[in-house]
Each structure stands twice: as structure tokens, then as C-alpha cells.
Amino acid sequence: MNKNEKKALYSFLFIYIGSTVLMLFILLLSYYQKEIDMVDRQCSIEMRSAANMLKAAILNAEMEHKKFIPKDLENKNLRYGLFDKNGNVLYSKLENSEIDLNDEASHNSTHSFHVAKLEDQHHDKIKIKYIVLETNQVISEIQKLRIYIVVILLLSTVFVGFIGYLLAKLLLKPVREKVEQMDKFIKDSAHELNTPIAVLMTSASTLKQGRNVEKMLKYIVSSAKQISQLYNDMHYSAFSKEDVFLDVDIDFCELINESVDFFQDIAVTKSIKIDCELEECVIFMDRTKTQKIVNNLISNAIKYSNKDSKIIVKLKDGTFSVEDFGIGIDEKDQKDIFKRYKRGQNFEGGFGIGLDIVNEVCKQYNLKLGLKSVVNEGSIFSVDFKSVLK
């Protein structure tokens, strides 16, 4: 993974994880607040209920002229204390001694309190005036809730981060493959252009010295045509969607002869003979796209043919075919050979756009594209033009 890919990955993860965790934090904060309110209300109800029970027990004891004997509450989370009107302790199991008796409900860092006043005009002799309930249940529940939320947030962050990483890798994979294909395309393009340019330079230098004039002229013409073919394929591949095409009646036999004449100068440099077996045929297609099919199949045949061999170009019953006697294509590579930037393992040159262009044009006009090939024996590429015959 290069520097730019890492930067893109980290940026995606930061935005994805950051936004997701922030949203999750807001939801958990809302949940936390609701839970705290619920726990606080529940404890308040429990303390009020306990205070009312104590108040009733104190009043009953006074009415029966008995001494009130404090007992532990059934709810073990609650403790209470009894105070007189001056705030003096009459009975207490409270863990905190500093309590504001005038505040009905209060909290500190460890406990919550509820103060109930015992007022009865008919029982002035009752010394108990304040009942104070204490509990640490609210604080304990809040601490547990905080730990729970922190754990959930951490686990969620890890999970979201893991999913984000997988998504980023998944999204970057086709981009990375495309970049690798483009890198390979550029390298192969440079390699493909290097050969005809080198031949062109050498031939021009030899021609300048006045040696092998006729032969050097053939090499110059051949190299120029190879460069032209490469440029045309690259231009079509890059700008075909922007160009305007028009379907017209085409003398297919004449068009093929023009292409064969064009490639004769390239074939002669490998001592390859091009034989033609053509029938008269008229089709209704765009001329440029038709030329692309014919040119790329003939160029491909020359490129992968052995020296001192031949190529057979046929047009019979509306089917155009090009047969070579070269290196052939492995069966496992035949399905992918028409994909852009794809080449068989036994391919020595080219950069994989010629056959892709052929395949693209065939799909546009619903032409049937065929391939028969045997390694080290040769290949036959065929295109059925019956769907566009006039």
C-alpha cells in the first residue's frame, strides 16, 4: 500500500469511525440520562415509602403509649436516622453525619438523602421530628452505568473500526487494481512504442548513410504504421465516448483489402504472408468501428505469428475471420483475453486494449465473437456480421 492509499484509508477510517462513534456517544448519553432519571425516581419512591412506614410506626407507638423501638428496614440498601426538632441525633445508622434537615432531597458524591418531617398537633410529646433516609444505591447504579457505557463505547469503537477497515479495503481494492492496471498499461505502452521507435531511428540513421535504402524505407513505413495503430487504439479507448459515430453502408470486402494493404508493410518485416479469401459483402455499421475490428484482429495475428509463417484472412457467409499459425492461447486464458489490459501468459507483447476494443464493438452491434486456439499451433478469431448485413 503506497503513501496516498494509506492516507486515503486513514482519512476514511477517521471520518467513518469518528462520525459513527459520535452518533453512538450521543445515543448512549441520552440512554445514560434516562437511566439516571429512572434510578433516581425509583430510589426517591423507595425512600418516601420507607419514611411513611417509619412515620406510621412512630405515631402508632405514641398512640399506644409505647416507646418506639427502631428496627432495620426490609430494604437493606436503605439506612435511616431519627432527629429531634433541634437536629440532635436520637437514633442513627447513617454513614454521613452532615445532613441539611431543611432540604427534602439532596445528594453528595457518595449518597442520596430524603428528609421527612414528623408533624402532629395532637402528639406534641413526640421527640422525633425528622426522619432521614440514606442510600448509596443511586451513586452505585450511576457508577455501574458509566462503566457499562464506557465498555459498550470501547467495544463499539473496535467493532466499527474493524468493519470500517474491511469496508475501506473492499472499496479501495478495485481502485488499487485499476491503478495497477494503468501502471502496467503505461509500462507496456512504453515497451510497445519503444520497438517501432527504435527501428525507426535505426532505419533513419542507416538511410542517412545511404545503405540498404529500399529495406530501410520498408522498416520506416512499417514502424510508422505500428506507431499509428498503437496511437489509434489508445485514442479510441480514451475518447470513444466523446466521438460521434455514424452507421453507413460499407463495402466490407473493400474495407478488409484496405486494412490488409496497410498491414502488408508490417507483416513483411517478419516475413509473414497475408492470404485473403473474400466474398462480396455489404454491412451497415460505423466505418471507424468496423475498421477497429478488422485492424486489431490482423494486427494481433501479425504480432503473435511466428516468422516466415502466414495469416489467412477470410470473409465468407457474413463471417470475418483471421487465422494465424503462431504461439496460440492457453484454454484457461481464452475467457479473459478480451478484457482490457488482459493478456495470456504466453503473450509476449501488446498491452491488452486491441481485443477489448473488438469485444466492445461486437457487443454494441450484437456481433458474435469467436475464438479457437491451440498453444504452439495458432489461433482463429472470428466475427459474425450477419446481424448488420444489408
XYZ file of C-alpha atoms in Angstrom:
390
model
C 0.000 0.000 0.000
C 1.556 3.293 -1.094
C 1.533 6.596 0.762
C -1.557 8.001 -0.987
C -3.535 4.801 -0.386
C -2.602 4.853 3.308
C -3.627 8.486 3.539
C -6.978 7.746 1.892
C -7.508 4.723 4.155
C -6.731 6.674 7.344
C -8.924 9.588 6.262
C -11.836 7.246 5.538
C -11.394 5.429 8.864
C -11.149 8.714 10.786
C -14.327 10.109 9.245
C -16.246 6.814 9.376
C -15.225 5.811 12.912
C -15.397 9.377 14.230
C -18.909 10.048 12.915
C -20.209 6.624 13.966
C -18.720 6.823 17.471
C -20.015 10.391 17.880
C -23.535 9.309 16.946
C -23.255 6.295 19.240
C -21.970 8.525 22.049
C -24.965 10.851 21.680
C -27.364 7.890 21.794
C -25.600 6.399 24.834
C -25.585 9.790 26.550
C -29.337 10.051 26.050
C -29.762 6.498 27.359
C -27.485 7.301 30.333
C -29.521 10.360 31.255
C -32.815 8.464 31.058
C -31.427 5.616 33.179
C -30.156 8.059 35.829
C -33.539 9.767 35.996
C -35.282 6.410 36.294
C -32.954 5.177 39.074
C -33.304 8.490 40.898
C -37.103 8.336 40.728
C -37.129 4.714 41.870
C -34.893 5.437 44.890
C -36.927 8.513 45.742
C -40.119 6.429 45.740
C -38.479 3.755 47.916
C -37.216 6.321 50.430
C -40.584 8.104 50.577
C -42.333 4.783 51.139
C -39.878 3.808 53.877
C -40.257 7.244 55.508
C -44.048 6.905 55.523
C -43.793 3.437 57.100
C -41.491 4.761 59.838
C -43.757 7.742 60.394
C -46.777 5.442 60.768
C -44.900 3.134 63.175
C -43.783 6.102 65.334
C -47.314 7.515 65.518
C -48.817 4.108 66.327
C -46.338 3.603 69.153
C -47.186 7.048 70.594
C -50.911 6.381 70.404
C -50.477 3.083 72.220
C -48.243 4.856 74.792
C -45.374 2.652 73.894
C -41.800 3.514 73.252
C -40.816 3.382 69.588
C -38.040 0.870 69.086
C -36.109 1.418 65.799
C -35.653 -1.655 63.640
C -33.734 -2.288 60.454
C -35.643 -1.752 57.250
C -36.503 -4.612 54.922
C -34.715 -2.823 52.105
C -31.060 -3.351 53.030
C -29.988 -0.542 50.686
C -31.733 1.995 52.933
C -30.477 3.327 56.262
C -32.210 5.886 58.427
C -31.720 8.246 61.305
C -34.117 9.960 63.749
C -33.578 13.539 64.887
C -35.350 15.894 67.312
C -36.507 19.372 66.449
C -33.064 20.800 67.256
C -31.328 18.373 64.955
C -29.918 16.221 67.693
C -29.494 12.547 66.888
C -31.944 10.236 68.597
C -31.105 7.179 66.519
C -28.882 6.766 63.500
C -27.353 4.190 61.243
C -26.417 6.832 58.696
C -22.964 6.777 57.178
C -22.956 10.587 56.786
C -23.381 12.929 59.765
C -23.597 16.261 57.914
C -27.131 16.489 56.579
C -29.287 19.504 55.845
C -32.573 18.716 57.596
C -34.343 21.536 55.745
C -33.630 20.005 52.316
C -36.145 17.290 51.461
C -33.951 15.662 48.795
C -30.179 16.032 48.495
C -27.098 14.265 47.157
C -23.379 14.229 47.711
C -20.579 12.335 45.984
C -21.467 9.024 47.640
C -25.056 9.072 48.919
C -28.593 10.321 48.358
C -30.865 11.578 51.152
C -34.559 12.087 51.811
C -35.798 14.092 54.845
C -39.363 13.609 56.157
C -40.801 15.853 58.885
C -42.974 14.341 61.589
C -45.630 16.940 62.493
C -48.754 16.138 64.505
C -50.604 18.789 66.537
C -52.046 16.121 68.802
C -48.762 14.483 69.634
C -46.547 17.274 70.836
C -44.780 14.905 73.175
C -43.151 13.023 70.281
C -39.487 13.837 70.414
C -38.830 12.601 66.882
C -39.267 15.419 64.376
C -37.088 14.378 61.449
C -36.719 11.045 59.697
C -33.690 10.921 57.378
C -33.341 8.159 54.790
C -29.943 7.456 53.211
C -28.870 5.241 50.323
C -25.872 4.820 48.062
C -27.906 2.880 45.516
C -28.206 5.829 43.082
C -24.468 6.516 43.084
C -23.709 2.800 42.797
C -26.090 2.413 39.866
C -24.620 5.508 38.183
C -21.104 4.102 38.521
C -22.189 0.756 37.090
C -23.987 2.550 34.266
C -20.883 4.604 33.469
C -18.699 1.501 33.343
C -21.296 -0.246 31.159
C -21.460 2.699 28.734
C -17.657 3.055 28.544
C -17.292 -0.678 27.816
C -20.043 -0.519 25.175
C -18.412 2.550 23.612
C -14.967 0.912 23.520
C -16.274 -2.374 22.095
C -18.376 -0.479 19.556
C -15.354 1.596 18.520
C -13.288 -1.550 17.996
C -16.116 -3.216 16.065
C -16.823 -0.125 13.937
C -13.102 0.283 13.316
C -12.804 -3.331 12.183
C -15.842 -3.040 9.891
C -14.574 0.302 8.599
C -11.189 -1.210 7.816
C -12.803 -4.090 5.912
C -15.064 -1.672 4.013
C -12.123 0.577 3.185
C -10.090 -2.351 1.915
C -13.085 -3.551 -0.079
C -13.684 -0.114 -1.600
C -10.001 0.511 -2.294
C -9.473 -2.891 -3.892
C -10.993 -2.035 -7.323
C -9.266 1.353 -7.236
C -5.956 -0.324 -6.452
C -6.499 -2.885 -9.201
C -7.321 -0.067 -11.628
C -4.170 1.819 -10.654
C -2.088 -1.329 -11.053
C -3.666 -1.940 -14.454
C -2.928 1.630 -15.501
C 0.665 1.331 -14.289
C 1.032 -1.864 -16.259
C -0.642 -0.245 -19.272
C 1.796 2.672 -19.210
C 4.794 0.352 -18.914
C 3.550 -1.914 -21.697
C 2.692 1.095 -23.860
C 6.217 2.420 -23.445
C 7.579 -1.032 -24.289
C 5.322 -1.375 -27.345
C 6.229 2.070 -28.631
C 9.903 1.543 -27.917
C 10.335 -1.201 -30.549
C 8.965 0.668 -33.612
C 10.596 3.916 -32.482
C 13.976 2.180 -32.087
C 13.572 0.576 -35.525
C 12.517 3.938 -36.947
C 15.577 5.691 -35.510
C 17.967 2.969 -36.656
C 16.440 2.842 -40.134
C 16.604 6.627 -40.477
C 20.247 6.608 -39.407
C 21.107 3.820 -41.885
C 19.127 5.544 -44.634
C 21.023 8.755 -43.946
C 24.275 6.859 -44.639
C 22.824 5.695 -47.954
C 22.888 1.977 -47.118
C 20.052 -0.522 -47.794
C 17.744 2.254 -48.928
C 14.832 0.073 -50.038
C 14.968 -2.168 -46.964
C 15.251 0.798 -44.571
C 12.289 2.503 -46.211
C 10.213 -0.620 -45.592
C 11.256 -0.610 -41.918
C 10.427 3.086 -41.612
C 6.988 2.613 -43.164
C 6.355 -0.467 -41.000
C 7.404 1.322 -37.790
C 5.323 4.378 -38.629
C 2.263 2.219 -39.240
C 2.785 0.330 -35.955
C 3.003 3.618 -34.062
C -0.100 4.840 -35.904
C -2.009 1.660 -34.990
C -0.982 1.949 -31.328
C -1.966 5.602 -31.217
C -5.339 4.957 -32.874
C -6.178 2.211 -30.373
C -5.169 4.368 -27.416
C -7.144 7.349 -28.766
C -10.240 5.263 -29.425
C -10.013 3.645 -25.985
C -9.737 7.018 -24.249
C -12.106 9.180 -26.323
C -14.618 6.831 -27.986
C -17.417 8.057 -25.700
C -16.833 11.643 -26.820
C -16.514 10.995 -30.558
C -19.506 10.997 -32.908
C -20.094 7.841 -34.946
C -22.437 7.272 -37.883
C -23.673 3.962 -39.307
C -23.471 3.787 -43.114
C -23.447 1.154 -45.853
C -19.915 -0.291 -46.111
C -18.337 -2.439 -48.811
C -16.838 -4.837 -46.299
C -14.638 -6.603 -48.833
C -13.079 -3.307 -49.892
C -12.519 -2.236 -46.278
C -10.726 -5.513 -45.476
C -8.487 -5.131 -48.547
C -7.538 -1.630 -47.398
C -6.582 -2.978 -43.970
C -4.593 -5.846 -45.473
C -2.706 -3.380 -47.696
C -1.990 -1.248 -44.641
C -0.536 -4.172 -42.660
C 1.457 -5.676 -45.540
C 4.358 -3.369 -44.736
C 4.309 -4.523 -41.093
C 3.949 -8.225 -41.954
C 6.851 -8.135 -44.385
C 9.290 -7.260 -41.602
C 8.563 -10.711 -40.084
C 8.388 -12.387 -43.490
C 4.706 -13.094 -42.911
C 2.416 -13.579 -45.890
C -1.217 -12.474 -45.699
C -3.608 -14.573 -47.800
C -7.112 -13.294 -48.476
C -10.258 -15.275 -49.246
C -13.015 -12.677 -49.510
C -16.614 -12.689 -50.699
C -18.566 -9.598 -51.692
C -20.451 -8.259 -48.676
C -22.191 -5.015 -47.639
C -22.807 -4.188 -43.981
C -24.474 -1.303 -42.124
C -22.093 -0.067 -39.412
C -19.880 2.818 -38.423
C -16.779 2.687 -40.619
C -14.322 3.575 -37.848
C -15.635 0.865 -35.526
C -15.645 -1.705 -38.325
C -12.052 -0.763 -39.143
C -11.149 -1.283 -35.476
C -12.361 -4.893 -35.571
C -10.512 -5.721 -38.788
C -7.296 -3.831 -37.933
C -6.955 -5.193 -34.410
C -7.530 -8.809 -35.419
C -4.991 -8.571 -38.264
C -2.506 -6.661 -36.073
C -2.964 -9.219 -33.304
C -2.325 -12.065 -35.765
C 0.892 -10.467 -37.051
C 2.095 -9.738 -33.544
C 1.771 -13.316 -32.330
C 2.627 -15.174 -35.526
C 5.938 -16.894 -35.982
C 8.393 -15.531 -38.548
C 8.173 -16.936 -42.068
C 4.557 -18.009 -41.478
C 1.288 -16.835 -42.943
C -2.052 -15.316 -41.977
C -5.342 -16.244 -43.596
C -7.987 -13.515 -43.756
C -11.452 -14.790 -44.717
C -14.865 -13.302 -45.357
C -17.445 -15.946 -46.065
C -21.219 -16.014 -45.491
C -21.050 -12.795 -43.476
C -18.364 -14.122 -41.111
C -14.978 -12.436 -40.948
C -12.062 -14.497 -39.577
C -8.319 -14.146 -39.143
C -6.200 -17.261 -38.740
C -2.574 -17.246 -37.674
C -0.042 -20.001 -37.104
C 1.695 -18.589 -34.080
C 2.020 -19.169 -30.350
C -1.677 -19.780 -29.652
C -3.546 -19.085 -26.401
C -3.963 -21.314 -23.353
C -7.530 -22.507 -22.834
C -7.589 -21.037 -19.318
C -6.673 -17.604 -20.738
C -9.216 -17.546 -23.564
C -12.119 -16.306 -21.411
C -10.173 -13.284 -20.145
C -8.288 -12.417 -23.299
C -10.950 -9.907 -24.406
C -10.802 -7.940 -21.147
C -8.931 -4.658 -21.097
C -5.272 -4.885 -20.056
C -5.515 -8.692 -20.009
C -3.031 -10.880 -21.844
C -2.463 -14.603 -21.844
C 0.573 -15.898 -20.009
C 2.087 -16.981 -23.301
C 1.640 -13.498 -24.814
C 4.903 -11.691 -25.410
C 3.693 -8.238 -26.446
C 0.748 -5.904 -26.593
C -0.953 -4.215 -23.707
C -4.463 -5.595 -23.853
C -6.694 -2.914 -25.394
C -6.937 -4.133 -29.008
C -9.061 -7.192 -28.289
C -11.021 -5.245 -25.677
C -11.967 -2.739 -28.400
C -13.011 -5.606 -30.688
C -15.143 -7.095 -27.925
C -16.723 -3.721 -27.112
C -17.713 -3.014 -30.732
C -19.104 -6.548 -31.122
C -21.329 -6.027 -28.080
C -22.577 -2.688 -29.430
C -23.715 -4.273 -32.710
C -24.656 -7.694 -31.317
C -21.926 -9.414 -33.329
C -20.890 -12.902 -32.326
C -17.193 -13.050 -31.470
C -15.452 -16.429 -31.573
C -12.026 -17.830 -30.752
C -10.410 -21.184 -31.440
C -6.816 -21.638 -30.384
C -4.236 -24.317 -29.705
C -0.960 -23.495 -27.984
C 2.030 -23.512 -30.368
C -0.271 -24.136 -33.346
C -2.159 -20.886 -33.791
C -5.473 -19.099 -33.325
C -8.605 -18.274 -35.311
C -10.549 -15.155 -34.336
C -13.947 -14.818 -35.986
C -16.726 -12.246 -36.021
C -20.205 -12.984 -37.334
C -21.577 -9.877 -39.095
C -24.930 -11.393 -40.087
C -26.827 -9.058 -37.743
C -25.633 -5.991 -39.749
C -25.773 -7.412 -43.288
C -27.613 -5.323 -45.880
